[in-house]
Coordinates of C-alpha atoms and ligand atoms in Angstrom, one line a residue:
X381 CA 364.2 -3.6 159.4
X382 CA 365.6 -7.0 158.6
X383 CA 366.9 -7.5 155.0
X384 CA 364.5 -9.1 152.5
X385 CA 365.3 -12.7 151.5
X386 CA 365.6 -13.8 147.9
X387 CA 365.7 -17.5 147.0
X388 CA 366.9 -18.6 143.7
X389 CA 365.9 -22.1 142.7
X390 CA 368.4 -23.2 140.1
X391 CA 372.0 -21.9 140.3
X392 CA 373.1 -22.3 136.7
X393 CA 373.8 -19.5 134.3
X394 CA 370.7 -17.4 135.0
X395 CA 370.7 -18.3 138.7
X396 CA 374.2 -17.1 139.2
X397 CA 373.6 -13.9 137.3
X398 CA 370.5 -13.3 139.3
X399 CA 372.4 -13.7 142.6
X400 CA 375.1 -11.2 141.4
X401 CA 372.6 -8.6 140.3
X402 CA 370.4 -8.9 143.4
X403 CA 373.6 -8.4 145.5
X404 CA 374.8 -5.5 143.4
X405 CA 371.4 -3.8 143.9
X406 CA 371.3 -4.8 147.6
X407 CA 367.8 -6.2 147.2
X408 CA 368.4 -8.5 150.2
X409 CA 370.0 -11.7 151.5
X410 CA 370.3 -14.4 148.8
X411 CA 369.9 -18.2 148.9
X412 CA 371.2 -20.1 145.9
X413 CA 369.6 -23.5 145.6
X414 CA 370.5 -26.3 143.2
X415 CA 370.3 -30.1 143.1
X416 CA 374.0 -30.2 142.0
X417 CA 375.9 -30.1 145.2
X418 CA 378.8 -27.6 145.2
X419 CA 377.6 -25.3 142.4
X420 CA 375.3 -23.1 144.6
X421 CA 377.9 -23.1 147.4
X422 CA 380.7 -22.2 145.1
X423 CA 378.8 -19.4 143.4
X424 CA 377.6 -18.0 146.7
X425 CA 381.2 -17.9 148.0
X426 CA 382.4 -16.3 144.8
X427 CA 379.7 -13.6 144.9
X428 CA 380.3 -13.0 148.6
X429 CA 384.0 -12.4 147.9
X430 CA 383.1 -9.8 145.2
X431 CA 381.2 -7.8 147.9
X432 CA 384.2 -6.0 149.4
X433 CA 385.3 -4.9 145.9
X434 CA 381.8 -3.8 145.0
X435 CA 380.8 -2.6 148.4
X436 CA 377.5 -4.4 148.8
X437 CA 376.2 -6.0 152.0
X438 CA 374.3 -9.2 151.6
X439 CA 374.4 -12.7 153.1
X440 CA 374.7 -15.1 150.2
X441 CA 374.3 -18.8 150.9
X442 CA 374.5 -21.8 148.6
X443 CA 372.4 -24.9 149.4
X444 CA 370.9 -28.1 148.2
X445 CA 368.3 -28.2 150.9
X446 CA 364.9 -26.6 150.5
X447 CA 364.6 -25.7 154.2
X448 CA 367.1 -22.9 153.5
X449 CA 364.6 -21.0 151.4
X450 CA 362.3 -20.7 154.4
X451 CA 360.6 -17.4 154.7
X452 CA 361.8 -16.1 151.4
X453 CA 360.1 -12.9 150.2
X454 CA 360.8 -13.6 146.5
X455 CA 361.6 -16.9 144.8
X456 CA 363.0 -16.9 141.3
X457 CA 362.9 -20.2 139.5
X458 CA 365.3 -21.2 136.8
X459 CA 365.6 -24.9 137.7
X460 CA 365.5 -27.1 134.7
X461 CA 367.3 -27.5 131.4
X462 CA 367.9 -24.8 128.8
X463 CA 367.7 -25.2 125.0
X464 CA 370.5 -26.5 122.8
X465 CA 370.8 -25.4 119.1
X466 CA 367.9 -26.7 117.0
X467 CA 365.6 -27.1 120.0
X468 CA 362.5 -25.1 120.6
X469 CA 361.5 -24.0 124.1
X470 CA 358.6 -26.5 123.8
X471 CA 361.0 -29.4 123.5
X472 CA 361.9 -28.8 127.1
X473 CA 358.3 -29.4 128.3
X474 CA 358.4 -32.9 129.7
X475 CA 361.6 -32.7 131.6
X476 CA 361.0 -29.3 133.0
X477 CA 357.5 -30.2 134.1
X478 CA 358.9 -32.8 136.4
X479 CA 361.3 -30.2 137.8
X480 CA 358.4 -27.8 138.4
X481 CA 356.7 -30.5 140.5
X482 CA 359.7 -30.7 142.9
X483 CA 360.1 -26.9 143.0
X484 CA 356.4 -26.3 143.6
X485 CA 356.5 -28.7 146.6
X486 CA 359.6 -26.9 148.0
X487 CA 358.0 -23.5 147.7
X488 CA 354.6 -24.7 149.2
X489 CA 356.4 -26.1 152.2
X490 CA 359.0 -23.4 152.9
X491 CA 358.0 -20.1 151.2
X492 CA 354.2 -20.1 150.8
X493 CA 354.0 -16.3 151.3
X494 CA 356.6 -15.5 148.7
X495 CA 356.3 -13.8 145.3
X496 CA 357.3 -16.4 142.7
X497 CA 358.8 -15.5 139.4
X498 CA 359.3 -18.4 137.0
X499 CA 361.8 -18.2 134.2
X500 CA 362.1 -21.9 133.2
X501 CA 360.9 -22.7 129.7
X502 CA 358.5 -23.3 128.0
X503 CA 357.7 -20.3 130.1
X504 CA 353.9 -19.9 130.0
X505 CA 353.2 -23.6 130.5
X506 CA 355.8 -23.9 133.3
X507 CA 354.5 -21.0 135.3
X508 CA 351.0 -22.4 134.9
X509 CA 352.2 -25.8 136.2
X510 CA 354.3 -24.2 139.0
X511 CA 351.3 -22.3 140.3
X512 CA 349.3 -25.5 140.4
X513 CA 352.0 -27.6 142.0
X514 CA 352.8 -24.9 144.6
X515 CA 349.2 -24.0 145.3
X516 CA 350.1 -20.3 145.8
X517 CA 347.6 -17.7 144.8
X518 CA 347.6 -16.7 141.1
X519 CA 348.6 -13.1 141.9
X520 CA 351.8 -14.4 143.7
X521 CA 353.1 -16.5 140.8
X522 CA 354.1 -14.9 137.5
X523 CA 356.4 -15.7 134.6
X524 CA 359.3 -13.6 133.3
X525 CA 359.2 -13.3 129.5
X526 CA 357.6 -10.0 128.5
X527 CA 360.3 -7.8 130.1
X528 CA 363.0 -9.8 128.3
X529 CA 361.2 -9.8 124.9
X530 CA 360.4 -6.1 125.2
X531 CA 364.0 -5.4 126.3
X532 CA 365.2 -7.2 123.1
X533 CA 362.8 -5.2 121.0
X534 CA 364.0 -1.9 122.7
X535 CA 367.6 -2.8 122.1
X536 CA 367.2 -3.4 118.4
X537 CA 365.1 -0.2 117.9
X538 CA 367.6 2.0 119.9
X539 CA 370.5 0.5 118.0
X540 CA 368.8 1.1 114.6
X541 CA 367.7 4.7 115.3
X542 CA 370.9 5.6 117.2
X543 CA 369.1 6.7 120.3
X544 CA 369.4 6.0 124.0
X545 CA 367.7 2.8 125.2
X546 CA 366.2 5.0 128.0
X547 CA 364.0 6.7 125.5
X548 CA 362.6 3.5 123.9
X549 CA 359.7 1.8 125.4
X550 CA 358.7 -1.4 123.7
X551 CA 355.9 -3.7 124.2
X552 CA 355.6 -7.5 123.5
X553 CA 352.4 -9.5 124.4
X554 CA 351.5 -13.1 124.2
X555 CA 353.3 -16.3 124.9
X556 CA 357.1 -16.6 125.1
X557 CA 357.7 -18.4 121.9
X558 CA 357.6 -18.1 118.2
X559 CA 354.1 -16.7 118.4
X560 CA 354.9 -13.7 120.7
X561 CA 353.4 -10.4 119.6
X562 CA 355.6 -7.4 119.5
X563 CA 353.3 -4.4 119.3
X564 CA 354.6 -1.6 117.2
X565 CA 351.6 0.7 117.9
X566 CA 352.3 0.6 121.7
X567 CA 356.1 0.8 121.4
X568 CA 357.5 4.3 121.5
X569 CA 360.6 6.4 121.2
X570 CA 360.2 9.4 123.5
X571 CA 356.4 8.8 123.4
X572 CA 356.2 8.6 119.6
X573 CA 354.7 5.3 118.5
X574 CA 356.8 3.2 116.1
X575 CA 354.0 3.3 113.6
X576 CA 354.3 7.1 113.5
X577 CA 358.1 6.8 113.3
X578 CA 357.6 4.8 110.2
X579 CA 355.2 7.4 108.8
X580 CA 357.8 10.1 109.6
X581 CA 360.3 8.2 107.5
X582 CA 362.8 7.7 110.4
X583 CA 362.5 3.9 110.2
X584 CA 361.4 1.9 107.1
X585 CA 358.5 -0.6 107.4
X586 CA 360.8 -3.3 106.1
X587 CA 363.4 -2.6 108.8
X588 CA 360.7 -2.6 111.5
X589 CA 359.4 -5.9 110.3
X590 CA 362.9 -7.3 110.3
X591 CA 363.4 -6.1 113.9
X592 CA 360.1 -7.6 115.0
X593 CA 361.1 -11.0 113.5
X594 CA 364.6 -10.7 115.2
X595 CA 362.8 -10.0 118.5
X596 CA 360.7 -13.2 118.1
X597 CA 363.9 -15.1 117.3
X598 CA 365.9 -13.3 119.9
X599 CA 366.4 -16.3 122.2
X600 CA 367.2 -18.7 119.3
X601 CA 369.8 -16.3 117.9
X602 CA 371.7 -16.4 121.2
X603 CA 371.3 -20.2 121.5
X604 CA 372.8 -20.5 118.0
X605 CA 375.8 -18.4 119.0
X606 CA 376.5 -19.9 122.5
X607 CA 375.8 -23.5 121.3
X608 CA 376.0 -24.8 124.9
X609 CA 373.1 -23.0 126.5
X610 CA 370.7 -20.1 126.3
X611 CA 370.7 -16.4 127.1
X612 CA 371.3 -15.5 130.8
X613 CA 372.3 -11.8 131.3
X614 CA 369.1 -10.3 129.9
X615 CA 366.8 -12.9 131.4
X616 CA 368.3 -12.3 134.8
X617 CA 368.2 -8.5 134.5
X618 CA 364.5 -8.7 133.5
X619 CA 363.5 -10.9 136.4
X620 CA 365.4 -8.6 138.8
X621 CA 363.3 -5.6 137.5
X622 CA 360.2 -7.6 138.4
X623 CA 361.5 -8.7 141.8
X624 CA 362.6 -5.1 142.6
X625 CA 359.1 -3.8 141.8
X626 CA 357.6 -6.2 144.2
X627 CA 360.1 -5.8 147.0
X628 CA 359.9 -2.0 146.8
X629 CA 356.2 -1.8 146.0
X630 CA 357.2 0.3 142.9
X631 CA 354.1 -0.6 141.0
X632 CA 355.8 -0.8 137.7
X633 CA 353.8 -1.7 134.7
X634 CA 355.6 -4.6 133.2
X635 CA 354.7 -7.2 130.6
X636 CA 354.7 -10.6 132.3
X637 CA 353.1 -14.0 132.1
X638 CA 350.1 -13.5 134.3
X639 CA 347.1 -15.6 135.1
X640 CA 344.1 -14.6 133.0
X641 CA 340.7 -15.2 134.4
X642 CA 338.6 -13.7 131.7
X643 CA 340.5 -10.6 130.7
X644 CA 341.6 -10.5 127.0
X645 CA 338.8 -13.1 126.6
X646 CA 341.1 -15.8 128.1
X647 CA 340.3 -18.0 131.1
X648 CA 342.5 -20.3 133.1
X649 CA 345.7 -19.7 131.3
X650 CA 349.0 -17.8 131.9
X651 CA 350.1 -15.6 129.0
X652 CA 352.1 -12.4 128.6
X653 CA 350.1 -9.2 129.3
X654 CA 351.0 -5.9 131.0
X655 CA 350.5 -6.1 134.8
X656 CA 351.2 -3.8 137.7
X657 CA 353.7 -5.4 140.1
X658 CA 353.7 -4.1 143.6
X659 CA 353.6 -5.4 147.2
X660 CA 350.4 -7.3 146.3
X661 CA 352.3 -9.3 143.6
X662 CA 350.5 -9.1 140.3
X663 CA 348.1 -6.4 141.4
X664 CA 346.3 -5.7 138.1
X665 CA 346.1 -6.9 134.6
X666 CA 346.0 -4.0 132.2
X667 CA 343.7 -4.8 129.3
X668 CA 344.8 -2.7 126.3
X669 CA 342.7 -2.4 123.1
X670 CA 343.9 -4.5 120.3
X671 CA 343.0 -4.0 116.6
X672 CA 342.0 -6.8 114.3
X673 CA 345.5 -8.1 113.3
X674 CA 346.9 -7.6 116.8
X675 CA 344.0 -9.6 118.3
X676 CA 344.5 -12.3 115.8
X677 CA 348.2 -12.6 116.5
X678 CA 347.4 -12.6 120.3
X679 CA 344.7 -15.3 119.9
X680 CA 347.2 -17.4 117.9
X681 CA 349.7 -17.0 120.7
X682 CA 347.2 -17.9 123.4
X683 CA 346.2 -21.0 121.4
X684 CA 349.9 -22.1 121.3
X685 CA 350.1 -21.7 125.1
X686 CA 346.8 -23.6 125.6
X687 CA 348.2 -26.4 123.5
X688 CA 351.3 -26.7 125.8
X689 CA 349.0 -26.6 128.9
X690 CA 347.0 -29.5 127.4
X691 CA 350.3 -31.4 126.9
X692 CA 351.2 -30.8 130.5
X693 CA 347.8 -32.2 131.6
X694 CA 348.5 -35.4 129.6
X695 CA 351.9 -35.9 131.2
X696 CA 350.7 -35.0 134.7
X697 CA 347.0 -35.8 134.9
X698 CA 346.7 -34.4 138.4
X699 CA 347.2 -31.0 136.9
X700 CA 343.9 -31.3 134.9
Ligands
APR98 N1 365.8 -28.6 141.2 C1 366.7 -27.6 141.3 N2 367.6 -27.2 140.3 C2 367.6 -28.0 139.2 C3 366.7 -29.1 139.0 C4 365.8 -29.4 140.1 N3 365.0 -30.4 140.0 N4 366.9 -29.6 137.8 C5 367.9 -28.9 137.2 N5 368.3 -27.9 138.1 C6 369.4 -26.9 137.9 C7 370.6 -27.4 137.2 O1 371.4 -28.2 138.0 C8 371.2 -26.1 136.7 O2 372.2 -25.7 137.6 O3 368.9 -25.8 137.2 C9 370.0 -25.1 136.7 C10 369.7 -24.6 135.3 O4 370.8 -23.8 134.9 P1 371.4 -23.8 133.4 O5 371.4 -25.2 132.9 O6 372.6 -23.0 133.4 O7 370.2 -23.1 132.6 P2 369.9 -21.5 132.6 O8 370.6 -20.9 131.4 O9 370.2 -20.9 133.9 O10 368.4 -21.5 132.2 C11 367.4 -22.1 133.1 O11 365.6 -20.8 132.2 O12 365.5 -19.5 130.3 C12 365.2 -20.7 130.9 O13 365.2 -22.2 129.0 C13 365.9 -21.8 130.2 O14 364.6 -23.5 131.2 C14 365.9 -22.9 131.2 C15 366.0 -22.1 132.5

């Protein structure tokens, strides 16, 4: 069986890390694409030269031509600009929307049967626009945010309780922004909900609230430290988990920005919810029951995403 093909549109910090991780996991051959000539080629050569030391087999090619992504099974999109200190993800909207138009056209022409994972921010609006620009079916275009936000939540909980990250399962819904909704009730340590862990006295309510806020601000904390860009190791690892579930038909249940056509009472919008990712792409949206305050927080988050989508439609009327 021929190797799978993974195309990475954008070969910056996340793109390069994605290529390295995909190679280490032997997910397939890799094409790094970027408009800046030399960068994808240089990274491809560097990662190829790491192969003998690591022992992976993969063909890795750097390119500035869309035709090289032809026939890709998975396309992961990080093209665009990242945040600088003081910027919100929403500040990137106008410039990255133009990038999505070019990327969507490239995917439509050369990889119309691929599974597309968008990472570019502001995530929920960009994945919505990318689906429209590419014309691919909704189940084949998703956004990576929930795995990252949940992973950040898990890390903080595991660190606070002094337990293995393997035993922590955290859950974040909603848009990838300040309004995201980390759900304590559905987040567990060895199956015990965090709300029960608070009742048991293992974690204080104040500490949990602090962790929830730190999770919401997780991206900004890293932007503030790096000063010249945004997080890339954890975003790349998160997208690779989604790509792997698709390529191996693992049917993992992962939070991701998925198209909602009525579930959760939302229509025509991409927002973070749990989905099953398998060979069919986003195979099923899992609709969990939300209590009053959770629903309110989710609705608030959806409203923020809808506001960004409206802003996209004003900038690019053909999206309306
Ligand atoms: N087509 C292809 N690549 C592009 C285009 C375009 N039209 N415009 C910009 N790029 C490339 C840049 O040349 C750069 O190499 O996208 C790459 C982005 O890489 P970085 O600037 O290093 O940004 P990164 O940290 O990888 O984040 C990318 O993901 O998390 C989000 O907010 C983040 O939107 C940002 C994206």
